[in-house]
mmCIF file of C-alpha atoms and ligand atoms in Angstrom:
data_model
loop_
_atom_site.group_PDB
_atom_site.id
_atom_site.type_symbol
_atom_site.label_atom_id
_atom_site.label_comp_id
_atom_site.label_asym_id
_atom_site.label_seq_id
_atom_site.Cartn_x
_atom_site.Cartn_y
_atom_site.Cartn_z
ATOM 1 C CA MET A 4 23.570 -5.137 57.272
ATOM 2 C CA THR A 5 19.950 -6.306 57.170
ATOM 3 C CA THR A 6 19.546 -9.141 54.693
ATOM 4 C CA PRO A 7 16.965 -8.276 52.027
ATOM 5 C CA PRO A 8 14.658 -10.971 50.625
ATOM 6 C CA PRO A 9 15.724 -12.438 47.274
ATOM 7 C CA ILE A 10 14.122 -11.063 44.113
ATOM 8 C CA ALA A 11 14.927 -13.862 41.674
ATOM 9 C CA MET A 12 15.377 -17.610 41.780
ATOM 10 C CA LEU A 13 16.972 -19.799 39.130
ATOM 11 C CA ALA A 14 15.574 -23.330 39.156
ATOM 12 C CA GLU A 15 17.987 -25.658 37.384
ATOM 13 C CA LEU A 16 15.333 -28.279 36.701
ATOM 14 C CA THR A 17 17.779 -30.706 35.098
ATOM 15 C CA HIS A 18 21.312 -30.915 33.764
ATOM 16 C CA ARG A 19 20.091 -33.025 30.831
ATOM 17 C CA CYS A 20 20.334 -31.247 27.487
ATOM 18 C CA PRO A 21 20.422 -32.356 23.850
ATOM 19 C CA LEU A 22 23.092 -29.723 23.185
ATOM 20 C CA SER A 23 26.604 -29.890 24.607
ATOM 21 C CA CYS A 24 27.874 -26.305 24.396
ATOM 22 C CA PRO A 25 31.508 -25.978 25.454
ATOM 23 C CA TYR A 26 30.735 -22.835 27.515
ATOM 24 C CA CYS A 27 27.911 -24.342 29.574
ATOM 25 C CA SER A 28 27.734 -22.716 32.999
ATOM 26 C CA ASN A 29 26.617 -25.970 34.617
ATOM 27 C CA PRO A 30 29.212 -27.566 36.894
ATOM 28 C CA VAL A 31 31.714 -29.901 35.257
ATOM 29 C CA ALA A 32 30.355 -32.714 37.482
ATOM 30 C CA LEU A 33 26.839 -32.896 36.038
ATOM 31 C CA HIS A 34 23.914 -34.533 37.834
ATOM 32 C CA GLY A 35 22.074 -37.389 36.130
ATOM 33 C CA LYS A 36 18.291 -37.775 35.850
ATOM 34 C CA GLU A 37 18.148 -40.137 38.848
ATOM 35 C CA THR A 38 19.159 -37.326 41.249
ATOM 36 C CA GLU A 39 16.552 -34.801 40.087
ATOM 37 C CA LEU A 40 13.867 -33.360 42.372
ATOM 38 C CA ALA A 41 10.319 -34.630 41.940
ATOM 39 C CA THR A 42 7.566 -32.393 40.542
ATOM 40 C CA GLU A 43 5.966 -31.885 43.983
ATOM 41 C CA THR A 44 9.267 -30.902 45.596
ATOM 42 C CA TRP A 45 9.832 -28.227 42.955
ATOM 43 C CA ALA A 46 6.233 -27.019 43.304
ATOM 44 C CA ASP A 47 6.692 -26.686 47.055
ATOM 45 C CA ALA A 48 9.978 -24.834 46.515
ATOM 46 C CA PHE A 49 8.152 -22.334 44.272
ATOM 47 C CA VAL A 50 5.559 -21.664 47.001
ATOM 48 C CA GLN A 51 8.350 -21.203 49.559
ATOM 49 C CA ALA A 52 10.183 -18.843 47.197
ATOM 50 C CA ALA A 53 7.087 -16.691 46.671
ATOM 51 C CA ASP A 54 6.507 -16.572 50.460
ATOM 52 C CA LEU A 55 10.092 -15.450 50.889
ATOM 53 C CA GLY A 56 9.629 -12.535 48.487
ATOM 54 C CA VAL A 57 10.930 -13.935 45.191
ATOM 55 C CA LEU A 58 9.206 -12.266 42.219
ATOM 56 C CA GLN A 59 10.886 -13.829 39.178
ATOM 57 C CA LEU A 60 11.498 -17.502 38.568
ATOM 58 C CA HIS A 61 13.900 -18.587 35.844
ATOM 59 C CA LEU A 62 13.169 -22.143 34.732
ATOM 60 C CA SER A 63 16.519 -23.333 33.501
ATOM 61 C CA GLY A 64 18.804 -26.322 33.076
ATOM 62 C CA GLY A 65 20.445 -27.960 31.181
ATOM 63 C CA GLU A 66 17.453 -27.897 28.919
ATOM 64 C CA PRO A 67 14.288 -27.495 31.018
ATOM 65 C CA ALA A 68 12.195 -28.937 28.164
ATOM 66 C CA SER A 69 13.956 -32.259 28.881
ATOM 67 C CA ARG A 70 11.655 -32.511 31.917
ATOM 68 C CA PRO A 71 8.352 -34.126 30.855
ATOM 69 C CA ASP A 72 6.622 -32.196 33.680
ATOM 70 C CA LEU A 73 7.695 -28.738 32.456
ATOM 71 C CA VAL A 74 4.100 -27.610 31.895
ATOM 72 C CA ASP A 75 3.069 -28.766 35.396
ATOM 73 C CA LEU A 76 6.071 -26.987 36.903
ATOM 74 C CA THR A 77 5.246 -23.788 35.031
ATOM 75 C CA ARG A 78 1.641 -23.953 36.218
ATOM 76 C CA ALA A 79 2.776 -24.516 39.810
ATOM 77 C CA ALA A 80 5.082 -21.495 39.629
ATOM 78 C CA HIS A 81 2.372 -19.339 38.073
ATOM 79 C CA GLU A 82 -0.137 -20.390 40.728
ATOM 80 C CA ALA A 83 2.424 -19.530 43.408
ATOM 81 C CA GLY A 84 2.365 -15.984 42.019
ATOM 82 C CA LEU A 85 5.810 -15.993 40.377
ATOM 83 C CA TYR A 86 6.733 -14.343 37.070
ATOM 84 C CA THR A 87 7.997 -17.252 34.985
ATOM 85 C CA ASN A 88 10.840 -17.085 32.474
ATOM 86 C CA LEU A 89 11.785 -20.196 30.510
ATOM 87 C CA ILE A 90 15.491 -20.326 29.594
ATOM 88 C CA THR A 91 15.711 -22.754 26.695
ATOM 89 C CA SER A 92 17.562 -23.841 23.577
ATOM 90 C CA GLY A 93 14.122 -24.465 22.062
ATOM 91 C CA ILE A 94 14.888 -28.135 21.453
ATOM 92 C CA GLY A 95 12.030 -30.151 22.902
ATOM 93 C CA LEU A 96 9.431 -27.403 22.464
ATOM 94 C CA THR A 97 6.664 -28.220 19.984
ATOM 95 C CA PRO A 98 3.699 -26.025 18.968
ATOM 96 C CA LYS A 99 1.476 -28.170 21.226
ATOM 97 C CA ARG A 100 3.835 -27.800 24.168
ATOM 98 C CA LEU A 101 4.113 -24.045 23.641
ATOM 99 C CA ASP A 102 0.306 -23.811 23.705
ATOM 100 C CA ALA A 103 0.257 -25.754 26.962
ATOM 101 C CA LEU A 104 3.005 -23.603 28.477
ATOM 102 C CA GLU A 105 1.156 -20.446 27.524
ATOM 103 C CA ALA A 106 -2.062 -21.819 29.034
ATOM 104 C CA ALA A 107 -0.130 -22.737 32.188
ATOM 105 C CA GLY A 108 0.857 -19.078 32.610
ATOM 106 C CA LEU A 109 4.339 -18.844 31.120
ATOM 107 C CA ASP A 110 5.282 -15.161 31.051
ATOM 108 C CA HIS A 111 8.487 -14.984 29.027
ATOM 109 C CA ILE A 112 10.932 -17.063 26.971
ATOM 110 C CA GLN A 113 14.673 -16.618 26.785
ATOM 111 C CA LEU A 114 15.909 -18.470 23.731
ATOM 112 C CA SER A 115 19.610 -19.209 23.321
ATOM 113 C CA LEU A 116 21.394 -18.597 20.034
ATOM 114 C CA GLN A 117 24.640 -20.486 19.409
ATOM 115 C CA GLY A 118 25.362 -18.934 16.001
ATOM 116 C CA THR A 119 23.720 -17.265 13.018
ATOM 117 C CA THR A 120 24.171 -20.129 10.514
ATOM 118 C CA PRO A 121 23.376 -23.845 10.779
ATOM 119 C CA GLU A 122 27.073 -24.724 10.353
ATOM 120 C CA LEU A 123 28.297 -22.465 13.136
ATOM 121 C CA ALA A 124 25.378 -22.988 15.536
ATOM 122 C CA ASP A 125 25.417 -26.778 15.223
ATOM 123 C CA ARG A 126 29.188 -26.917 15.658
ATOM 124 C CA ILE A 127 29.082 -24.776 18.812
ATOM 125 C CA GLY A 128 26.085 -26.618 20.258
ATOM 126 C CA GLY A 129 27.422 -30.031 19.242
ATOM 127 C CA TYR A 130 23.961 -30.906 17.901
ATOM 128 C CA LYS A 131 23.290 -31.438 14.213
ATOM 129 C CA GLY A 132 20.016 -29.940 13.015
ATOM 130 C CA GLY A 133 19.654 -27.857 16.177
ATOM 131 C CA PHE A 134 19.683 -24.499 14.371
ATOM 132 C CA GLU A 135 16.812 -25.401 12.020
ATOM 133 C CA ARG A 136 14.712 -26.688 14.903
ATOM 134 C CA LYS A 137 15.450 -23.584 16.952
ATOM 135 C CA MET A 138 14.337 -21.326 14.100
ATOM 136 C CA MET A 139 11.035 -23.230 13.868
ATOM 137 C CA VAL A 140 10.481 -22.790 17.603
ATOM 138 C CA ALA A 141 11.378 -19.075 17.358
ATOM 139 C CA GLU A 142 8.721 -18.642 14.672
ATOM 140 C CA GLU A 143 6.129 -20.397 16.864
ATOM 141 C CA ILE A 144 7.014 -18.088 19.752
ATOM 142 C CA ARG A 145 6.727 -15.052 17.477
ATOM 143 C CA LYS A 146 3.310 -16.189 16.178
ATOM 144 C CA ARG A 147 2.005 -16.440 19.742
ATOM 145 C CA GLY A 148 3.364 -13.000 20.713
ATOM 146 C CA LEU A 149 5.089 -14.437 23.778
ATOM 147 C CA PRO A 150 7.654 -11.946 25.117
ATOM 148 C CA LEU A 151 11.035 -13.130 23.837
ATOM 149 C CA THR A 152 14.632 -12.418 24.785
ATOM 150 C CA LEU A 153 17.324 -13.786 22.512
ATOM 151 C CA ASN A 154 20.345 -14.884 24.515
ATOM 152 C CA ALA A 155 23.427 -14.883 22.313
ATOM 153 C CA VAL A 156 26.429 -16.312 24.128
ATOM 154 C CA MET A 157 29.373 -14.689 22.373
ATOM 155 C CA HIS A 158 33.002 -15.729 22.078
ATOM 156 C CA ARG A 159 35.926 -15.849 19.685
ATOM 157 C CA HIS A 160 34.020 -17.951 17.094
ATOM 158 C CA ASN A 161 30.847 -15.875 16.746
ATOM 159 C CA LEU A 162 31.627 -12.316 17.845
ATOM 160 C CA ASP A 163 32.417 -11.317 14.266
ATOM 161 C CA ASP A 164 28.772 -12.255 13.463
ATOM 162 C CA LEU A 165 27.355 -9.708 15.892
ATOM 163 C CA ASP A 166 25.721 -7.547 13.192
ATOM 164 C CA ARG A 167 23.815 -10.545 11.853
ATOM 165 C CA THR A 168 22.926 -11.629 15.418
ATOM 166 C CA ILE A 169 21.340 -8.217 16.022
ATOM 167 C CA ASP A 170 19.414 -8.393 12.721
ATOM 168 C CA MET A 171 18.152 -11.864 13.628
ATOM 169 C CA ALA A 172 16.906 -10.663 17.014
ATOM 170 C CA VAL A 173 14.817 -8.004 15.239
ATOM 171 C CA GLU A 174 13.556 -10.479 12.599
ATOM 172 C CA LEU A 175 12.531 -12.989 15.275
ATOM 173 C CA GLY A 176 10.535 -10.331 17.108
ATOM 174 C CA ALA A 177 12.672 -10.395 20.239
ATOM 175 C CA ARG A 178 12.151 -7.484 22.602
ATOM 176 C CA ARG A 179 15.585 -7.866 24.144
ATOM 177 C CA LEU A 180 18.967 -9.195 23.046
ATOM 178 C CA GLU A 181 21.520 -10.386 25.538
ATOM 179 C CA VAL A 182 24.996 -10.064 24.078
ATOM 180 C CA ALA A 183 26.508 -12.259 26.745
ATOM 181 C CA CYS A 184 30.235 -12.800 26.340
ATOM 182 C CA VAL A 185 31.285 -16.119 27.841
ATOM 183 C CA GLN A 186 32.030 -16.039 31.553
ATOM 184 C CA PHE A 187 34.697 -18.465 32.632
ATOM 185 C CA HIS A 188 32.907 -20.782 35.032
ATOM 186 C CA GLY A 189 31.920 -24.430 34.607
ATOM 187 C CA TRP A 190 32.692 -25.953 31.212
ATOM 188 C CA ALA A 191 33.943 -22.650 29.827
ATOM 189 C CA THR A 192 37.045 -22.837 32.026
ATOM 190 C CA LEU A 193 37.999 -26.055 30.181
ATOM 191 C CA ASN A 194 37.630 -24.196 26.879
ATOM 192 C CA ARG A 195 39.224 -20.868 27.760
ATOM 193 C CA ALA A 196 41.798 -20.929 24.948
ATOM 194 C CA ALA A 197 39.187 -21.830 22.330
ATOM 195 C CA LEU A 198 36.615 -19.279 23.504
ATOM 196 C CA LEU A 199 38.389 -16.137 24.685
ATOM 197 C CA PRO A 200 37.810 -13.342 22.185
ATOM 198 C CA THR A 201 40.659 -11.059 21.143
ATOM 199 C CA ARG A 202 40.978 -7.528 22.496
ATOM 200 C CA GLU A 203 40.118 -6.215 19.009
ATOM 201 C CA GLN A 204 36.911 -8.280 18.906
ATOM 202 C CA THR A 205 36.012 -6.981 22.361
ATOM 203 C CA GLU A 206 36.520 -3.334 21.409
ATOM 204 C CA ALA A 207 34.558 -3.791 18.147
ATOM 205 C CA THR A 208 31.729 -5.436 20.103
ATOM 206 C CA LYS A 209 31.447 -2.525 22.521
ATOM 207 C CA ARG A 210 31.213 -0.089 19.602
ATOM 208 C CA LYS A 211 28.658 -2.187 17.709
ATOM 209 C CA VAL A 212 26.430 -2.683 20.757
ATOM 210 C CA ALA A 213 26.461 1.063 21.534
ATOM 211 C CA GLU A 214 25.628 1.907 17.909
ATOM 212 C CA ALA A 215 22.829 -0.684 17.675
ATOM 213 C CA GLU A 216 21.386 0.365 21.026
ATOM 214 C CA ALA A 217 20.981 3.941 19.757
ATOM 215 C CA ARG A 218 19.679 2.849 16.325
ATOM 216 C CA LEU A 219 17.120 0.328 17.671
ATOM 217 C CA ARG A 220 15.827 2.235 20.699
ATOM 218 C CA GLY A 221 12.140 1.378 21.105
ATOM 219 C CA THR A 222 12.501 -1.811 19.012
ATOM 220 C CA LEU A 223 15.158 -3.892 20.721
ATOM 221 C CA ALA A 224 16.662 -3.499 24.183
ATOM 222 C CA PHE A 225 20.190 -4.726 24.878
ATOM 223 C CA ASP A 226 21.887 -6.409 27.816
ATOM 224 C CA PHE A 227 25.603 -6.436 27.232
ATOM 225 C CA VAL A 228 27.907 -8.609 29.330
ATOM 226 C CA PRO A 229 31.471 -7.798 28.219
ATOM 227 C CA PRO A 230 34.292 -10.313 28.616
ATOM 228 C CA ASP A 231 35.524 -10.049 32.206
ATOM 229 C CA TYR A 232 39.187 -10.495 31.418
ATOM 230 C CA TYR A 233 39.399 -7.248 29.409
ATOM 231 C CA ALA A 234 37.475 -5.194 31.974
ATOM 232 C CA ASP A 235 39.005 -2.666 34.365
ATOM 233 C CA TYR A 236 36.591 -3.517 37.150
ATOM 234 C CA PRO A 237 34.566 -6.626 37.961
ATOM 235 C CA LYS A 238 30.812 -7.019 37.817
ATOM 236 C CA ALA A 239 28.673 -7.097 40.932
ATOM 237 C CA CYS A 240 28.246 -10.834 40.527
ATOM 238 C CA MET A 241 24.704 -11.953 41.422
ATOM 239 C CA GLY A 242 24.115 -8.361 42.601
ATOM 240 C CA GLY A 243 26.141 -9.329 45.666
ATOM 241 C CA TRP A 244 26.453 -12.741 47.292
ATOM 242 C CA GLY A 245 23.207 -13.764 49.041
ATOM 243 C CA THR A 246 21.622 -10.397 48.280
ATOM 244 C CA ALA A 247 19.376 -10.515 45.227
ATOM 245 C CA GLY A 248 19.036 -14.099 44.071
ATOM 246 C CA LEU A 249 19.564 -17.798 44.595
ATOM 247 C CA ASN A 250 19.803 -20.983 42.545
ATOM 248 C CA ILE A 251 18.501 -24.455 43.171
ATOM 249 C CA SER A 252 20.466 -27.258 41.503
ATOM 250 C CA PRO A 253 18.690 -30.263 39.912
ATOM 251 C CA ASP A 254 19.298 -32.355 43.043
ATOM 252 C CA GLY A 255 17.925 -29.670 45.382
ATOM 253 C CA LYS A 256 21.028 -27.891 46.687
ATOM 254 C CA VAL A 257 20.320 -24.224 47.344
ATOM 255 C CA LEU A 258 23.213 -22.120 46.060
ATOM 256 C CA PRO A 259 24.109 -18.418 46.160
ATOM 257 C CA CYS A 260 25.224 -18.647 42.497
ATOM 258 C CA HIS A 261 25.590 -21.276 39.770
ATOM 259 C CA ALA A 262 29.300 -21.824 40.430
ATOM 260 C CA ALA A 263 29.195 -21.761 44.242
ATOM 261 C CA GLU A 264 29.969 -25.481 44.530
ATOM 262 C CA THR A 265 33.498 -24.737 43.255
ATOM 263 C CA ILE A 266 34.209 -23.144 46.659
ATOM 264 C CA PRO A 267 35.266 -26.303 48.471
ATOM 265 C CA HIS A 268 34.944 -25.204 52.108
ATOM 266 C CA LEU A 269 31.254 -24.303 51.774
ATOM 267 C CA THR A 270 28.465 -26.814 52.295
ATOM 268 C CA PHE A 271 25.031 -26.240 50.871
ATOM 269 C CA ASP A 272 21.675 -27.124 52.376
ATOM 270 C CA ASN A 273 19.125 -29.045 50.379
ATOM 271 C CA ILE A 274 15.537 -27.933 49.784
ATOM 272 C CA ARG A 275 14.481 -31.541 50.510
ATOM 273 C CA ASP A 276 15.591 -31.115 54.146
ATOM 274 C CA THR A 277 15.616 -27.424 55.089
ATOM 275 C CA PRO A 278 13.063 -24.633 54.571
ATOM 276 C CA LEU A 279 14.135 -22.072 51.963
ATOM 277 C CA ARG A 280 13.680 -19.188 54.402
ATOM 278 C CA ASP A 281 16.125 -20.762 56.884
ATOM 279 C CA ILE A 282 18.668 -21.388 54.133
ATOM 280 C CA TRP A 283 18.432 -17.824 52.809
ATOM 281 C CA TYR A 284 18.718 -16.029 56.138
ATOM 282 C CA ASP A 285 20.657 -18.397 58.377
ATOM 283 C CA SER A 286 22.831 -20.830 56.433
ATOM 284 C CA PRO A 287 26.617 -20.425 56.789
ATOM 285 C CA ALA A 288 27.033 -20.664 52.992
ATOM 286 C CA PHE A 289 24.713 -17.728 52.283
ATOM 287 C CA ASN A 290 26.223 -15.678 55.108
ATOM 288 C CA ALA A 291 29.827 -16.452 54.115
ATOM 289 C CA TYR A 292 30.275 -13.504 51.739
ATOM 290 C CA ARG A 293 27.279 -11.282 52.411
ATOM 291 C CA GLY A 294 27.955 -7.572 52.501
ATOM 292 C CA THR A 295 31.509 -6.281 52.263
ATOM 293 C CA ASP A 296 33.069 -6.879 55.717
ATOM 294 C CA PHE A 297 34.977 -9.962 54.550
ATOM 295 C CA LEU A 298 36.770 -8.058 51.767
ATOM 296 C CA PRO A 299 40.459 -7.104 52.001
ATOM 297 C CA ASP A 300 41.741 -3.520 52.420
ATOM 298 C CA THR A 301 42.063 -3.092 48.645
ATOM 299 C CA CYS A 302 38.264 -3.111 48.428
ATOM 300 C CA GLN A 303 37.497 -1.624 51.865
ATOM 301 C CA SER A 304 39.326 1.559 50.897
ATOM 302 C CA CYS A 305 37.842 1.717 47.393
ATOM 303 C CA ASP A 306 34.982 3.983 46.301
ATOM 304 C CA ARG A 307 33.455 1.163 44.218
ATOM 305 C CA VAL A 308 32.968 -1.279 47.087
ATOM 306 C CA GLU A 309 29.200 -0.686 47.266
ATOM 307 C CA VAL A 310 29.005 -0.844 43.450
ATOM 308 C CA ASP A 311 30.576 -4.242 42.749
ATOM 309 C CA PHE A 312 31.011 -5.758 46.244
ATOM 310 C CA GLY A 313 34.530 -6.796 45.258
ATOM 311 C CA GLY A 314 33.330 -8.781 42.232
ATOM 312 C CA CYS A 315 32.831 -12.508 41.901
ATOM 313 C CA ARG A 316 33.673 -14.908 44.750
ATOM 314 C CA CYS A 317 33.992 -17.911 42.448
ATOM 315 C CA GLN A 318 36.368 -16.035 40.147
ATOM 316 C CA ALA A 319 38.417 -14.859 43.151
ATOM 317 C CA LEU A 320 38.772 -18.490 44.201
ATOM 318 C CA ALA A 321 39.483 -19.789 40.707
ATOM 319 C CA ILE A 322 42.174 -17.227 39.867
ATOM 320 C CA ALA A 323 43.537 -15.941 43.202
ATOM 321 C CA GLY A 324 42.917 -19.139 45.199
ATOM 322 C CA ASP A 325 40.894 -17.256 47.844
ATOM 323 C CA ALA A 326 37.128 -16.746 47.603
ATOM 324 C CA ALA A 327 37.374 -13.715 49.942
ATOM 325 C CA ALA A 328 39.952 -11.918 47.785
ATOM 326 C CA THR A 329 39.375 -8.932 45.535
ATOM 327 C CA ASP A 330 38.206 -10.316 42.180
ATOM 328 C CA PRO A 331 41.474 -10.484 40.189
ATOM 329 C CA VAL A 332 39.689 -8.990 37.166
ATOM 330 C CA CYS A 333 39.906 -5.667 39.042
ATOM 331 C CA ARG A 334 42.919 -3.655 37.951
ATOM 332 C CA ARG A 335 43.454 -2.677 41.618
ATOM 333 C CA SER A 336 43.724 -6.326 42.695
ATOM 334 C CA PRO A 337 47.212 -7.504 43.706
ATOM 335 C CA ASP A 338 46.406 -10.652 41.692
ATOM 336 C CA HIS A 339 45.498 -8.828 38.487
ATOM 337 C CA GLY A 340 48.709 -10.053 36.833
ATOM 338 C CA ARG A 341 47.256 -13.594 36.932
ATOM 339 C CA VAL A 342 44.431 -12.481 34.617
ATOM 340 C CA ASP A 343 46.966 -11.022 32.194
ATOM 341 C CA ARG A 344 48.861 -14.327 32.273
ATOM 342 C CA LEU A 345 45.688 -16.326 31.617
ATOM 343 C CA LEU A 346 44.966 -14.041 28.681
ATOM 344 C CA SER A 347 48.396 -14.455 27.118
ATOM 345 C CA GLU A 348 48.369 -18.232 27.663
ATOM 346 C CA ALA A 349 44.920 -18.504 26.074
ATOM 347 C CA MET A 350 45.923 -16.362 23.091
ATOM 348 C CA ALA A 351 49.070 -18.447 22.545
ATOM 349 C CA GLU A 352 46.995 -21.659 22.436
ATOM 350 C CA ALA A 353 43.939 -20.234 20.650
ATOM 351 C CA ASP A 354 44.677 -21.385 17.110
ATOM 352 C CA SER A 355 45.242 -25.018 18.055
ATOM 353 C CA ALA A 356 42.545 -25.232 20.764
ATOM 354 C CA THR A 357 39.607 -27.591 20.189
ATOM 355 C CA PHE A 358 36.323 -27.753 22.086
ATOM 356 C CA THR A 359 35.732 -29.981 25.068
ATOM 357 C CA TYR A 360 31.971 -30.491 24.831
ATOM 358 C CA ARG A 361 29.942 -31.013 27.995
ATOM 359 C CA VAL A 362 28.881 -34.567 28.694
ATOM 360 C CA ILE A 363 26.596 -36.013 31.322
ATOM 361 C CA PRO A 364 27.817 -39.256 32.902
ATOM 362 C CA ARG A 365 25.657 -42.341 32.487
ATOM 363 C CA PRO A 366 24.441 -43.840 35.794
HETATM 364 FE FE1 SF4 B 30 35.656 -3.330 43.196
HETATM 365 FE FE2 SF4 B 30 37.421 -4.053 45.088
HETATM 366 FE FE3 SF4 B 30 38.255 -3.433 42.635
HETATM 367 FE FE4 SF4 B 30 37.322 -1.521 44.209
HETATM 368 S S1 SF4 B 30 39.177 -2.725 44.567
HETATM 369 S S2 SF4 B 30 36.836 -1.790 42.047
HETATM 370 S S3 SF4 B 30 35.691 -2.640 45.316
HETATM 371 S S4 SF4 B 30 36.925 -5.152 43.229
HETATM 372 FE FE1 FES B 31 29.757 -17.386 42.061
HETATM 373 FE FE2 FES B 31 30.197 -15.046 40.811
HETATM 374 S S1 FES B 31 29.734 -17.018 39.934
HETATM 375 S S2 FES B 31 29.924 -15.389 42.951
#
């Protein structure tokens, strides 16, 4: 297979964040401020990414607004010719900063929504007053006409609020709503019992999204990520390993996906030491699971192998203990019974489960 150039890059500018959501996709071992890349190193990485063929840059975290140089980084990405998307909780964005980001060439904002009421949102985000501040930022974004996607991370505690979530997306002037059911990587794995929705919630969500999609066509577009554990087949995670996108962690490690560091036998090159082009095309980590040759017979003989590429490598490792296995979410996987067991264990513990909020260690 010829390796295509990447289309998208996620720059995790920092792991710092005023919120501490229990489903955060950041690794459980968070990096402190002292390990973060300097402004010029990021700017150089953006130029390298554009040269490599990347079109879209997602400025993410943690909370990217925790970086004082966010405007400079946005300008550098814009000048490199990248389409820039800021993935933010909104906390740390002021009207003045939004003006500066717009002037620096910011193309799009993806605003997270933890819940539809202050009580729920602040409890999920672990940050009192966060909801009110987010609503003020959303209004400032709306006033400026900046293209907005609302990213609602959904789980057991807020899925019943989906109708209100959809109404809020319309009221806030969002063009797109991501109904993103929690994926069990990073901190979410520590909170599986507290976060896993019920099968009934999942079925109701599918119906509501389909109904709203038809009703709001032309007003609001939907991206729906259903809960993996109730699916028959896995998603094509990252559009295939080392195929469509890459991530850079706050300390400069170049990763095929946000959870790749959970695969212990892989080592990842750092943008401080190695050109991005060499990492993308030649590094053992990016080549480890490219294509489909590494997959077992279950996938090799399956008509969906070029659709989902056997699913998620990190999930295969986490549940089946082998990153090269068929994703156990697949009903054809010999390990599918493990997903059913995880589901029943989580449901048995759900009522007594409390949140483990993410925390960043002090240096
Ligand atoms: Fe996808 Fe493999 Fe399952 Fe087929 S057997 S649906 S290729 S994960
Ligand atoms: Fe790593 Fe899916 S999260 S391959």
